[in-house]
Structures are given as C-alpha cells and as structure tokens.
Amino acid sequence: MGRNLTRKLIDSHLVAGKPVAGEEIGLAIDQILLTDTNGNMSLLQFEAMGLPRIVPRRAVAYIDHNVYQFDSRNTDDHRYMQTAARRYGAVFSKPGNGICHQVHMETFSVPGQTLLGSDSHTPLCGAAGMLAIGAGSLDVAVAMGGGPYFTTMPSIVRIWLTGALQPWVTAKDVILELLRRLTVRGGTGKIFEYAGPGLASLLAAQRMTIANMGAELGLTTSVFPSDDVTRSFLTRLGREQDWQPASPDDDATYDDQIELDLSALTPLIALPGSPDRVVPVEEVAGTPIEQVMVGSCTNGSWHDMASVTEILRGRRIHPSISFVLFPGSHRILETMSSEGLLTDLLRAGATVSEPTCGSCAGIGHVPAAGTKSLRAFNRNFPGRSGVKGDEVYLCSSTVAAASALTGVITDPRTLGGAPSGVTLPLRFADSAVGFVEPDGLGEVVRGPNIKAVPIGEPVAETLEAPVVIKLGDKVSTDDISPAGAAVLMFRSNMPAISEFTFKYVDPEFVARARAAGRGIIVGGELYGQGSSREVAAIAPMYLGVRAVIAKSFARIHRANLINWGVVPLVLDDAAAHDGIERDDRLRLEDLRASLAGDGRVTILNTRTGALFRASCVVTPREREILIAGGLLALTRERQA
Ligand code: MIC
Ligand code: SF4
C-alpha cells in the first residue's frame, strides 16, 4: 500500500510511538523557529532546564511582532533574544527583516525536513513540502535541546484540487472556502495534504497562504508536495540546491478526502468575530469601511504585494480610507523597490510599513471605535485589532485593493476588465543583511523586563476551588491573554503580563482569581483556540488556576496547560456546563489519584449538590508532566 507524503515525512522523523491516528508520536525536529513573543520564553525555559546548546541543525530567532520597539521593554526582549541566540546557536533575524514564516520559507525551508515553531502559523512552510508544526514555547524549548516533539498522530486528509482559479479569485478564497465548509473546529486532529490536477497552477506564494491559514481550521499542519513550482520558487531565491522532490506514492491512501474545484470559487470574506463566518463578498458589498490592510504571514508575499500594485497602479486610494501594506519580508520590500512597485503604490496613496506583523497582532493602526476595518490577514477574533467591539472583516488582497479604491467593501470582479496578472521576478533580492549568524560567544544580556519563568505546583490530592470565570464556546487565546502593543511587551515578564488576563472579557478576573487563591476556569467548545501563546496557560496558572473544565480544547492550548500543570478536563456530558455558575465551589475528589488512574474525575458542585463527571485522558508522558506541576517542575524534580 502506497504512502502519502505526510506519512513519509512522519515515518522519516518518528522516534517514539506508532503512527496510528489518535496515538502519541514523538518526532525528531530538524529546524526551530522562534518569535519575539513566545521564542523569548522558549529561550528562558531552555536556560531554566539547564540545556547547554541548541541541537537541531537550524534554529532562527525572529524579531517580527514587536518590531517598532516603541517601549524599552520590547528592546530588552530583543537584546535578550539576540544575545541568547548568539550564545546557544540560533541565527538572529533582526527587527525589520520580516515576518518569521515568510522569511523562514524564503531563506531556510527545505523539503522533507521538520520544523517546530513557537507560533501557530508555523505550518506555512508546509507549502515547501516540510512537516511544519506550531507548538507552545516549552515544547519548542525541549526540541531545541534535542528532544523529540510529542503530539497526537493526526488523521491525514487529502484535499483533492481540480480546475484553476478564475480571474480575481485567489488562494485566500481557497482557505476561506474550507473555513466556510468546515469551521474553526474542522481541522482538529488532522493534517491536510494537498494533491490533484489543480495543484500545478498554484504558485508557492499561493500555497503559503493556504498552508498558513490552515491554522484557523485547527489543523496540526498542512502539507504540499515539493514539485516544479517549489523548485522554481527556490531558484528565484538563489536556493536551487536546497530543492528536492517530495511527493506521495501514486497509490497512496488517506484517512479521508475533500474535493475542491478551484474554478467554482468566487471572492469570499469572513465577517467580524471569527475566521469561519465566511460569505461571498457580494453579500456585504457596499459596506462602508475606514481602513484596509494587506499583509501578515497569510498575505504578505510578493504575489500579494504585486496583485495589489496591479490594481492600484494609476489610481488613487479613496479619501476616507487609511490603506497600509505590510510586506512579509525585507527581501520582498527590497524587490518591490528595485522592480518599481513602491513608486506605483506611493503614487496611489498607500502607506507601506516596515516588514512586521504590525496591526495583525494589534500593534499599530488600531481602528477607531465603532468603525469597520477590512484586512487581508488571518484572524479577526473580537478585540484583536486593539479596540473592544471592533469589526474586522478578512478577505484576499484583491478584495482589499478593490475596496481601498471605492471606500466600501467591493467585489473586485466589478472593477471591470481582467487583472493583468502578477509577474514573478527572475531573481529576488539576496537580502541577507537582516541575519546575524551565531558564534557561541558573548554574555546573555538580561534587561530589567526579563523576569525568571514561574514554576507550576504538583496537582493537589483533592482540589476544591471556586469557578473564577465561566465562558461560552470558542474562547480564543486572544480572549485569555490579549495581543496588542501594551501587552506583548511583557511576554518575558509573567508578573506583569498576568495582570492582563481576560482583560477585555472580564476586567475583574485578575482580582477575583487573586482573592480566591486557587481557582477553576469553566469553558465551552474549543477552549484556547487560535495562537500558540503559552502565556494563556502560564498567566492563569500564575494567578492560581489549577484546572480548566471545558467541552473541548484546542490542540496547542491543551498541551500548554499540561506543560504548566493545569489540569484540562473535558466534560463527559456537555450539558453539565449549564449547571455551573461563576463563584460556584467545585470539589474534584481524589483528583491526583484519578489522574494517575483512568483520568475520570467526579466533580461536586457544592452550591447545587450536583455531581458530574469530566475526563482528563492523557498519555503516560503527559500524566507524569501534569502531576508534577508541569514540565519545568518535572525537570527540576528529576535534577534534584
Ligand atoms: C498570533 O497571530 O496570534 C501570534 C501573535 O502570532 C501568536 C503568537 C503569540 O501570541 O505569541 C500565534 O499565532 O501563535
Ligand atoms: Fe504575526 Fe499575524 Fe502571522 Fe501572528 S498571524 S505571526 S501576528 S503576522
């Protein structure tokens, strides 16, 4: 029986477990990606575990989120990361060099290798035939030390592409269509492997958009084959020698298949609130907007920048619109300059930002209260843009450009004519100026904003504590620990950042959790969806939260909770959620013994007297970590 490509990638890196869907597997990691919002934590944790040197063949530390450095606490983080990268063996990517995923794909992607990143959009490099997975900082720190990455073996779904995209329709519409069909839960426990006759027409940049935003489906990752398209991409970057073919066997089998006819797609848009609230653009055409942004790791490619330029050339941005482009990398920006795109964009009235995540993470360009913002980005969870009650629509770069001209949401097909198409430069700018190679030397500099990482405590025999917050479905990590400039600068400072926990959802949360001493969070479906930000697990733990009881959990967040000794419990009967209220005292009898056994826990609501059950089904490895109070606590225990 033939193997699919994902299976080949897994088999060639498997160091523990059996690749049977649902079982735990351990994978050897070839490459590491660190960001300035979570990678700094990975480095601190790497040091806290006493690991001497980064083992995988390639590690890169990117300054890409907090690029503006408008506060010295950002710069403290950056100095720490730069000096730690130098010392322990990671390439340092300077502020302004670009968004980690875009830059990594351009500079370091190697078909056939594995990549583990401290950011949820790490799967972008799956566009080059890599097995690229996003994880919490601590899992990344372990892999930096040479340890395997443990995860649940996903089921592998073939996405069978036929046809070709119509004019004005883009790769963004492919992933929005999948989100429309499957929702943000649809990819849980799965890897999507793209195949079929439609594949050849998708350029590397288009594959990047699709692989990147698979994160919004909740996928473990997405995989594209490495073929002539990949080769041409690497050749234009002067990296032809890094190309190698990677493809499934002709008779490969899959766990499931989804068919998608590219020719049938039309321009789509996600309505405010969630990336899966997808409708055809014509349904909301005419809606007035005040802001249009194109960029992020989903739409910051050359292809995006060039399609926008094609539409704007010789025209003028609407007077009421603030229009900002975020090129994904320094290389793209430099090439835009040498190929003349910058002049066209500036003449049209566009603002071109430094290559950074920027407003995608709520840093800068915060919309005015009560206005609508249209963004060729990947996430629009409530409040993420930096203002409570925001209304952010997600679309392709062509919908964004067309709307920037008219001032209202616009279907680009109504612009008339056909798009002139994107020309790929024969050779992109070399652009190695933003990288600093490590030499193993120098002192690691810790400024005043760098605080020691906290440590969890062993799971109690019996836990009795109040419900410090009760939440509904789809709570994202943006809800738990918001993005935005004022918060992100404290990612290396847990005492300070914990003050922002649930800030926009419930401003009283922190005081209540503190007063309670020990607390329990109650959530709904897909608790902790979205980013990989580990702070969404550490900060509640720091404030005394010892268990989260929910209907279901997102993959990375569940792993983060376990790594920090917070017990993730899934309600046996989701209806029990209705019977719990905030401030109810819950008693988890014999919690520790239950975790050591089958993971089934009986919970008493002391207010109502109701008994209900919840389960924490863990692997033996996870059990050991959880009971000890997390991975750092376990490491300390072993060292002692
Ligand atoms: C995001 O897009 O939400 C982020 C900011 O890149 C996060 C990382 C973080 O919060 O540190 C992610 O996607 O993992
Ligand atoms: Fe940066 Fe946005 Fe991508 Fe996160 S999703 S890595 S904030 S560009």
XYZ file of C-alpha atoms and ligand atoms in Angstrom:
662
model
C 0.000 0.000 0.000
C 1.469 3.353 -1.039
C 2.250 6.076 1.456
C 1.035 9.633 1.329
C 3.591 12.427 1.662
C 2.648 13.315 5.241
C 3.162 9.734 6.289
C 6.564 9.679 4.615
C 7.565 12.842 6.492
C 6.346 11.369 9.776
C 7.963 7.965 9.221
C 11.328 9.514 8.439
C 11.256 11.519 11.699
C 9.489 9.094 14.019
C 11.443 8.429 17.222
C 8.634 7.274 19.527
C 5.176 5.754 19.267
C 3.224 4.238 16.415
C 1.814 6.361 13.593
C -1.744 5.283 14.261
C -4.290 8.124 14.308
C -5.025 9.147 17.914
C -1.835 7.671 19.418
C 1.039 9.734 20.738
C 4.069 10.028 18.473
C 7.469 11.628 19.030
C 9.108 13.387 16.078
C 12.735 14.389 15.564
C 12.969 18.088 14.768
C 15.345 19.439 12.100
C 14.587 23.142 12.368
C 13.359 25.550 15.044
C 11.533 28.855 14.583
C 11.409 31.336 17.484
C 9.464 34.595 17.648
C 9.803 37.636 19.861
C 6.502 36.903 21.597
C 6.987 33.235 22.507
C 10.517 32.390 21.389
C 11.882 34.601 24.144
C 10.008 32.332 26.583
C 11.430 29.257 24.814
C 14.941 30.605 25.333
C 14.269 31.421 29.003
C 12.843 27.929 29.507
C 15.744 26.370 27.609
C 18.041 28.091 30.104
C 15.843 27.129 33.069
C 16.193 23.463 32.040
C 19.958 23.892 32.055
C 20.343 22.955 28.382
C 23.744 23.980 27.020
C 23.328 24.301 23.223
C 20.718 24.184 20.515
C 20.881 20.758 18.902
C 18.718 20.822 15.709
C 20.597 21.707 12.557
C 18.889 25.068 12.155
C 17.281 27.459 14.638
C 16.266 31.018 13.837
C 15.134 33.689 16.321
C 12.942 36.333 14.681
C 12.079 39.810 15.853
C 8.879 40.254 13.911
C 5.945 41.124 16.173
C 7.349 43.925 18.365
C 9.385 45.477 15.585
C 8.567 49.109 16.358
C 10.307 48.975 19.752
C 8.260 51.908 20.986
C 8.999 50.872 24.562
C 12.376 49.905 26.013
C 10.792 46.715 27.322
C 10.488 45.461 23.729
C 14.121 46.267 23.196
C 15.041 44.470 26.437
C 13.429 41.360 24.979
C 15.260 41.791 21.710
C 18.659 42.187 23.349
C 17.989 39.110 25.416
C 16.985 37.148 22.314
C 19.912 38.371 20.242
C 22.493 37.564 22.901
C 20.882 34.224 23.778
C 20.627 33.282 20.074
C 24.304 34.066 19.610
C 25.308 32.118 22.672
C 23.165 28.998 22.235
C 23.323 28.694 18.455
C 20.381 30.341 16.667
C 20.541 32.639 13.650
C 19.133 36.042 14.676
C 16.728 37.781 12.328
C 16.800 41.492 13.092
C 13.758 43.727 13.544
C 12.653 44.785 10.057
C 13.894 41.600 8.401
C 10.350 40.318 8.127
C 7.649 38.057 9.478
C 9.098 34.753 10.692
C 7.015 32.433 8.499
C 7.560 34.348 5.258
C 11.277 34.777 5.935
C 11.722 31.174 7.010
C 10.061 29.889 3.858
C 12.232 32.111 1.660
C 15.518 31.509 3.412
C 15.512 28.219 5.296
C 12.724 25.933 4.054
C 13.997 22.532 2.946
C 11.550 19.990 1.505
C 11.455 16.798 3.536
C 12.558 18.340 6.836
C 10.596 19.012 10.039
C 10.127 22.462 11.545
C 8.816 23.247 15.022
C 7.897 26.851 15.752
C 6.715 28.830 18.758
C 3.933 30.342 16.658
C 0.665 28.854 15.499
C 1.218 29.779 11.834
C 4.433 27.759 11.559
C 2.601 25.395 9.131
C 3.236 27.935 6.354
C 6.447 26.089 5.466
C 4.281 23.059 4.670
C 3.961 24.878 1.337
C 7.503 23.672 0.578
C 6.986 20.014 1.455
C 8.064 20.382 5.075
C 6.295 18.983 8.124
C 5.945 22.308 9.934
C 4.113 22.455 13.260
C 3.319 25.219 15.757
C 3.683 24.486 19.480
C 3.939 26.081 22.902
C 7.254 27.586 23.983
C 8.139 24.775 26.350
C 7.699 22.069 23.711
C 9.905 24.152 21.440
C 12.491 24.556 24.223
C 12.645 20.773 24.641
C 13.152 20.322 20.890
C 15.900 22.956 21.000
C 17.653 20.712 23.486
C 17.434 17.827 21.005
C 14.326 16.189 22.477
C 11.511 14.952 20.277
C 8.269 16.823 19.774
C 5.343 14.793 21.073
C 1.911 15.114 19.560
C -1.117 13.026 18.739
C -0.837 11.235 15.393
C -3.364 13.102 13.249
C -5.577 11.586 10.595
C -4.433 12.553 7.112
C -6.958 14.056 4.736
C -6.322 14.513 1.034
C -7.574 17.807 -0.356
C -8.138 16.984 -3.996
C -7.875 20.128 -6.091
C -9.253 20.324 -9.618
C -9.721 23.219 -12.049
C -7.959 26.570 -11.791
C -8.701 29.861 -10.032
C -10.803 32.326 -12.050
C -9.607 35.914 -12.526
C -9.804 37.937 -9.267
C -10.174 34.763 -7.200
C -7.185 33.930 -5.009
C -5.614 31.339 -2.734
C -7.173 33.189 0.200
C -10.568 32.225 -1.202
C -9.484 28.570 -1.198
C -8.792 28.603 2.527
C -11.826 30.778 3.283
C -13.956 28.246 1.399
C -12.539 25.443 3.566
C -13.286 27.519 6.673
C -16.810 28.141 5.394
C -17.362 24.410 4.913
C -15.554 23.070 7.962
C -15.461 25.888 10.594
C -12.619 26.621 13.027
C -13.107 23.143 14.518
C -12.972 21.279 11.213
C -9.271 20.547 11.221
C -8.920 19.299 14.799
C -6.664 16.259 14.942
C -5.965 16.380 11.196
C -3.322 17.170 8.634
C -4.479 18.334 5.210
C -2.346 17.122 2.315
C -2.997 18.946 -0.944
C -2.996 16.984 -4.209
C -4.713 16.745 -7.571
C -4.551 18.306 -11.024
C -5.375 21.783 -9.681
C -2.145 21.913 -7.706
C 0.197 22.731 -10.601
C -1.493 26.100 -11.152
C -0.875 27.258 -7.568
C 2.340 29.225 -7.100
C 4.428 28.770 -3.960
C 3.072 32.035 -2.503
C -0.486 30.829 -3.006
C 0.329 27.525 -1.317
C 1.824 29.538 1.551
C -1.452 31.400 2.091
C -3.372 28.123 2.205
C -0.911 26.256 4.436
C -0.589 29.236 6.756
C -4.256 29.755 7.361
C -4.886 26.059 7.901
C -4.076 27.106 11.482
C -7.518 28.731 11.570
C -9.093 25.348 10.793
C -7.336 23.953 13.857
C -5.186 21.620 11.721
C -1.995 20.159 13.129
C -0.470 21.299 9.847
C -0.872 21.304 6.052
C 1.441 19.671 3.527
C 2.047 20.440 -0.132
C 4.334 18.329 -2.321
C 7.699 19.680 -3.382
C 7.450 19.869 -7.175
C 8.431 22.079 -10.118
C 6.587 25.003 -8.558
C 8.691 24.631 -5.407
C 11.842 24.320 -7.462
C 11.056 27.479 -9.406
C 10.375 29.330 -6.118
C 13.710 28.261 -4.614
C 15.551 29.015 -7.856
C 14.251 32.604 -7.871
C 15.702 32.884 -4.386
C 19.070 31.512 -5.490
C 18.487 28.307 -3.468
C 18.005 25.691 -6.175
C 20.469 23.429 -4.374
C 18.035 23.141 -1.432
C 15.292 21.746 -3.632
C 14.451 18.092 -3.580
C 11.291 16.364 -4.722
C 8.748 15.202 -2.147
C 5.518 13.589 -3.212
C 3.051 10.857 -2.242
C 3.212 7.415 -3.859
C 0.880 7.015 -6.840
C -1.242 4.526 -4.911
C -1.094 6.460 -1.622
C -4.013 6.042 0.735
C -5.552 8.650 3.062
C -7.930 8.626 6.020
C -10.365 10.879 4.220
C -10.734 13.122 1.176
C -12.248 16.533 0.475
C -12.766 17.693 -3.118
C -12.428 21.285 -4.123
C -12.921 22.659 -7.646
C -10.813 25.811 -7.869
C -12.780 27.020 -10.926
C -16.005 27.151 -8.907
C -14.685 29.547 -6.256
C -15.694 33.207 -6.043
C -14.246 36.006 -3.875
C -15.122 35.357 -0.226
C -14.968 37.317 3.013
C -15.084 36.428 6.725
C -17.475 38.574 8.754
C -16.291 40.129 12.046
C -15.742 37.822 15.022
C -14.336 34.599 13.615
C -12.395 33.497 10.509
C -15.084 30.922 9.696
C -18.022 33.345 9.335
C -17.469 33.242 5.590
C -19.854 34.587 2.937
C -19.467 35.613 -0.730
C -18.152 39.177 -0.985
C -21.231 40.299 -2.935
C -23.357 39.698 0.177
C -21.650 42.545 2.031
C -20.563 44.652 -0.956
C -21.223 48.343 -0.343
C -20.471 48.209 3.407
C -18.530 51.387 4.300
C -15.067 50.831 5.771
C -12.412 53.201 7.048
C -9.323 51.018 6.991
C -7.802 48.498 4.620
C -4.702 46.448 5.468
C -2.807 43.870 3.430
C -0.061 41.743 4.906
C 0.539 39.340 7.815
C 2.041 35.899 7.349
C -1.017 34.991 5.244
C -0.961 37.799 2.680
C 2.486 39.391 2.893
C 4.009 37.591 -0.095
C 5.412 39.069 -3.279
C 2.347 37.743 -5.034
C 0.070 39.713 -2.677
C 2.097 42.910 -2.933
C 2.220 42.630 -6.735
C -1.520 41.900 -7.111
C -2.332 44.950 -5.010
C 0.043 47.085 -7.076
C -1.569 45.871 -10.326
C -4.955 47.058 -9.075
C -3.785 50.377 -7.616
C -1.433 51.425 -10.422
C -2.547 54.723 -11.928
C -5.484 55.014 -9.488
C -5.988 56.696 -6.132
C -6.921 55.286 -2.724
C -10.337 56.581 -1.639
C -10.026 59.719 0.523
C -11.789 58.159 3.525
C -9.556 55.071 3.593
C -6.357 54.517 5.508
C -4.545 51.870 3.458
C -1.477 50.057 4.789
C 0.636 47.322 3.212
C 2.925 45.104 5.269
C 5.440 43.330 3.009
C 6.223 39.941 4.575
C 9.978 40.295 4.349
C 12.835 42.695 3.808
C 13.590 40.733 0.662
C 10.123 41.408 -0.722
C 10.348 45.095 0.185
C 13.767 45.398 -1.435
C 12.500 43.650 -4.566
C 9.423 45.924 -4.599
C 11.809 48.818 -4.594
C 14.064 47.524 -7.372
C 11.120 46.452 -9.560
C 9.367 49.828 -9.220
C 6.308 48.665 -7.269
C 6.969 51.059 -4.432
C 6.656 54.090 -6.669
C 3.309 52.922 -8.036
C 1.980 52.228 -4.549
C 3.145 55.518 -3.090
C 1.622 57.415 -6.027
C -1.700 55.702 -5.355
C -1.587 56.929 -1.746
C -0.693 53.671 0.000
C 1.273 53.554 3.243
C 3.982 50.923 3.098
C 5.022 49.634 6.517
C 8.252 48.037 7.642
C 8.040 44.261 7.254
C 6.378 43.244 10.532
C 3.281 41.529 11.906
C 2.146 45.034 12.834
C -1.575 45.512 13.136
C -2.245 41.789 12.662
C -1.269 41.420 16.325
C -2.952 44.678 17.312
C 0.257 46.681 17.141
C -0.492 49.985 15.432
C -3.304 51.006 13.089
C -5.954 50.309 15.706
C -9.355 51.107 14.123
C -11.398 53.984 15.517
C -14.152 52.810 17.873
C -17.294 51.865 16.010
C -15.666 51.676 12.556
C -15.176 48.752 10.205
C -11.767 47.517 9.104
C -11.079 45.285 6.099
C -7.953 43.169 6.358
C -6.133 40.662 4.169
C -4.952 38.948 7.378
C -5.851 35.663 9.072
C -7.581 36.359 12.382
C -10.446 38.601 13.465
C -11.220 37.381 16.967
C -13.083 40.076 18.931
C -10.797 42.843 20.175
C -7.663 41.554 18.427
C -7.244 44.734 16.413
C -6.788 46.608 19.690
C -10.226 48.070 20.378
C -13.149 46.491 22.169
C -16.153 45.915 19.926
C -14.066 46.018 16.742
C -15.482 44.888 13.400
C -12.752 43.304 11.317
C -13.513 41.576 8.005
C -10.985 39.162 6.493
C -10.503 38.965 2.729
C -7.979 38.460 -0.070
C -5.534 41.116 -1.163
C -7.506 41.709 -4.379
C -10.763 42.352 -2.483
C -8.774 44.622 -0.158
C -7.235 46.615 -3.020
C -10.542 46.983 -4.874
C -12.243 48.185 -1.677
C -9.431 50.638 -0.926
C -10.291 52.374 -4.202
C -14.016 52.653 -3.572
C -14.215 53.138 0.211
C -16.747 50.317 0.559
C -16.398 46.534 0.512
C -16.083 45.754 -3.178
C -16.159 42.599 -5.274
C -13.074 43.038 -7.468
C -14.942 41.477 -10.405
C -16.986 44.685 -10.595
C -13.856 46.742 -11.313
C -14.174 45.703 -14.943
C -11.631 44.030 -17.203
C -9.371 41.205 -16.155
C -6.473 41.528 -13.740
C -3.220 41.917 -15.647
C -1.625 39.169 -13.584
C 1.437 39.040 -11.419
C 4.939 38.899 -12.819
C 7.412 36.938 -10.761
C 10.885 38.471 -10.651
C 13.515 36.223 -12.200
C 15.542 36.665 -9.075
C 14.503 38.082 -5.711
C 16.874 40.403 -3.843
C 19.559 38.472 -1.959
C 18.783 40.318 1.245
C 20.987 38.558 3.765
C 21.600 41.818 5.634
C 18.987 41.119 8.273
C 20.568 37.926 9.619
C 23.253 37.517 12.278
C 24.940 34.104 12.481
C 25.650 32.681 15.949
C 29.206 32.074 17.166
C 28.564 30.572 20.608
C 30.171 33.569 22.303
C 29.190 36.555 24.398
C 27.188 37.026 27.562
C 23.421 36.723 27.609
C 22.045 40.168 28.491
C 19.002 40.343 30.751
C 17.450 43.797 30.983
C 15.007 44.803 33.703
C 11.990 43.474 31.777
C 13.332 39.909 31.712
C 11.951 38.005 34.683
C 12.506 34.410 35.726
C 9.937 31.898 34.454
C 7.478 30.714 37.103
C 7.123 27.055 38.034
C 3.884 25.122 38.482
C 2.964 23.142 41.582
C 2.114 19.435 41.827
C -1.558 18.532 41.331
C -3.469 18.526 44.652
C -4.824 15.268 46.117
C -8.281 16.830 46.105
C -8.957 20.222 44.558
C -11.700 22.396 45.958
C -11.868 25.857 44.447
C -14.310 28.417 43.053
C -15.133 28.922 39.399
C -13.280 32.161 38.767
C -14.769 32.638 35.308
C -17.420 30.857 33.258
C -17.170 31.148 29.491
C -19.026 30.046 26.375
C -17.756 28.377 23.192
C -14.697 29.216 21.089
C -12.783 31.259 23.648
C -9.543 32.177 21.890
C -6.122 32.773 23.387
C -6.681 36.398 22.320
C -9.536 36.432 24.863
C -7.400 34.840 27.574
C -4.266 36.939 27.087
C -4.830 39.725 24.570
C -2.378 40.717 21.835
C -1.628 44.411 21.319
C 1.375 46.585 21.977
C 0.668 47.312 25.634
C 0.544 43.607 26.492
C 3.051 41.960 24.153
C 5.955 43.881 25.677
C 5.555 41.810 28.844
C 5.933 38.337 27.344
C 9.193 37.804 29.281
C 7.654 39.218 32.450
C 4.968 36.934 33.832
C 4.089 39.017 36.931
C 3.339 41.998 34.674
C 1.564 40.200 31.833
C -0.673 38.167 34.120
C -2.411 41.461 35.022
C -3.921 41.485 31.513
C -5.554 38.055 31.743
C -9.132 38.124 30.332
C -8.845 41.931 30.334
C -11.464 42.542 27.657
C -13.717 39.642 28.599
C -13.925 40.295 32.334
C -11.865 43.169 33.792
C -12.485 41.841 37.330
C -10.980 38.432 36.591
C -7.488 39.086 37.901
C -8.668 40.498 41.241
C -11.151 37.644 41.654
C -8.589 34.945 40.863
C -6.076 36.511 43.250
C -8.618 36.739 46.048
C -9.598 33.112 45.519
C -6.022 31.849 45.790
C -6.907 28.687 43.862
C -9.406 28.742 41.020
C -11.068 26.785 38.233
C -11.990 28.057 34.758
C -15.097 26.707 33.027
C -15.177 26.938 29.211
C -17.204 25.679 26.253
C -16.177 24.143 22.926
C -12.652 24.638 21.539
C -11.314 26.418 24.597
C -7.975 28.100 23.784
C -8.281 28.234 20.006
C -6.020 30.488 17.953
C -2.440 31.314 18.760
C 0.186 29.160 20.391
C 0.776 31.793 23.072
C 1.753 29.879 26.154
C 1.068 32.873 28.367
C -2.611 31.973 28.008
C -1.784 28.918 30.140
C 1.001 30.315 32.321
C -0.730 33.545 33.402
C -3.882 31.818 34.719
C -1.622 29.267 36.449
C 0.361 32.136 37.965
C -2.935 33.601 39.232
C -3.864 30.325 40.935
C -5.920 28.496 38.279
C -5.369 24.768 38.751
C -7.926 23.246 36.358
C -9.912 24.170 33.252
C -13.165 22.294 32.723
C -14.448 22.645 29.140
C -16.466 20.908 26.436
C -13.342 20.579 24.266
C -9.861 22.083 23.905
C -7.705 23.371 21.050
C -4.595 21.249 20.440
C -1.782 23.655 21.300
C -3.531 25.161 24.297
C -4.282 21.772 25.801
C -0.589 20.856 25.505
C 0.359 24.191 27.084
C -1.954 23.621 30.060
C -0.401 20.207 30.685
C 3.096 21.647 30.352
C 2.242 24.096 33.137
C 0.465 21.684 35.474
C -3.067 22.989 34.864
C -5.493 20.062 34.529
C -7.535 20.199 31.268
C -10.798 18.339 31.939
C -13.386 17.569 29.260
C -16.984 17.325 30.462
C -18.391 13.828 29.906
C -21.790 15.396 29.310
C -21.552 18.850 27.734
C -24.934 19.725 29.288
C -23.270 19.856 32.731
C -21.856 23.218 31.591
C -25.340 24.746 32.045
C -25.471 23.804 35.735
C -22.265 25.649 36.683
C -22.121 29.325 37.561
C -19.315 31.685 38.354
C -18.275 31.546 42.037
C -19.672 28.013 42.469
C -17.243 25.985 44.576
C -16.330 22.765 42.808
C -14.791 19.803 44.590
C -12.640 17.471 42.488
C -12.399 14.500 44.834
C -9.180 12.459 44.609
C -8.035 14.442 41.594
C -4.447 13.313 41.782
C -5.324 9.636 42.182
C -7.827 9.858 39.313
C -5.213 11.384 37.025
C -2.808 8.628 37.962
C -5.571 6.150 37.022
C -8.014 6.403 34.145
C -8.314 10.201 34.241
C -12.029 10.180 35.088
C -12.866 12.710 37.763
C -16.079 13.131 39.752
C -16.912 16.739 40.487
C -19.261 18.029 43.162
C -20.862 21.422 42.765
C -21.086 22.368 46.451
C -23.744 25.021 45.742
C -26.238 22.780 43.967
C -25.119 19.433 45.310
C -24.967 18.152 41.703
C -22.351 15.566 40.813
C -20.951 15.390 37.285
C -18.003 13.792 35.580
C -15.162 15.076 33.484
C -12.144 13.332 31.988
C -8.515 14.143 31.501
C -7.330 11.462 29.112
C -3.563 11.743 28.932
C -0.648 9.659 27.731
C 1.776 8.292 30.344
C 4.244 11.044 29.387
C 1.633 13.782 29.803
C 0.436 12.269 33.084
C 3.891 12.462 34.591
C 4.295 16.094 33.486
C 0.860 17.142 34.698
C 1.018 15.534 38.121
C 4.458 17.028 38.797
C 3.061 20.515 38.105
C 4.349 20.880 34.562
C 7.430 20.199 32.535
C 9.742 22.629 34.293
C 8.654 21.341 37.691
C 9.282 17.786 36.479
C 12.706 18.711 35.114
C 13.619 20.305 38.447
C 12.312 17.249 40.309
C 14.456 14.955 38.143
C 17.528 17.150 38.507
C 17.079 17.141 42.288
C -0.891 35.450 16.625
O -1.013 35.565 15.421
O -1.845 35.354 17.393
C 0.505 35.437 17.197
C 0.693 36.724 17.920
O 1.441 35.358 16.170
C 0.604 34.210 18.104
C 1.861 34.141 18.838
C 1.815 34.770 20.185
O 0.768 35.119 20.700
O 2.895 34.888 20.729
C 0.436 32.873 17.364
O -0.144 32.818 16.313
O 0.844 31.837 17.881
Fe 2.432 37.721 13.011
Fe -0.134 37.911 12.456
Fe 1.284 35.905 11.495
Fe 0.732 36.004 14.106
S -0.728 35.778 12.446
S 2.720 35.522 13.141
S 0.796 38.207 14.461
S 1.544 38.045 11.006
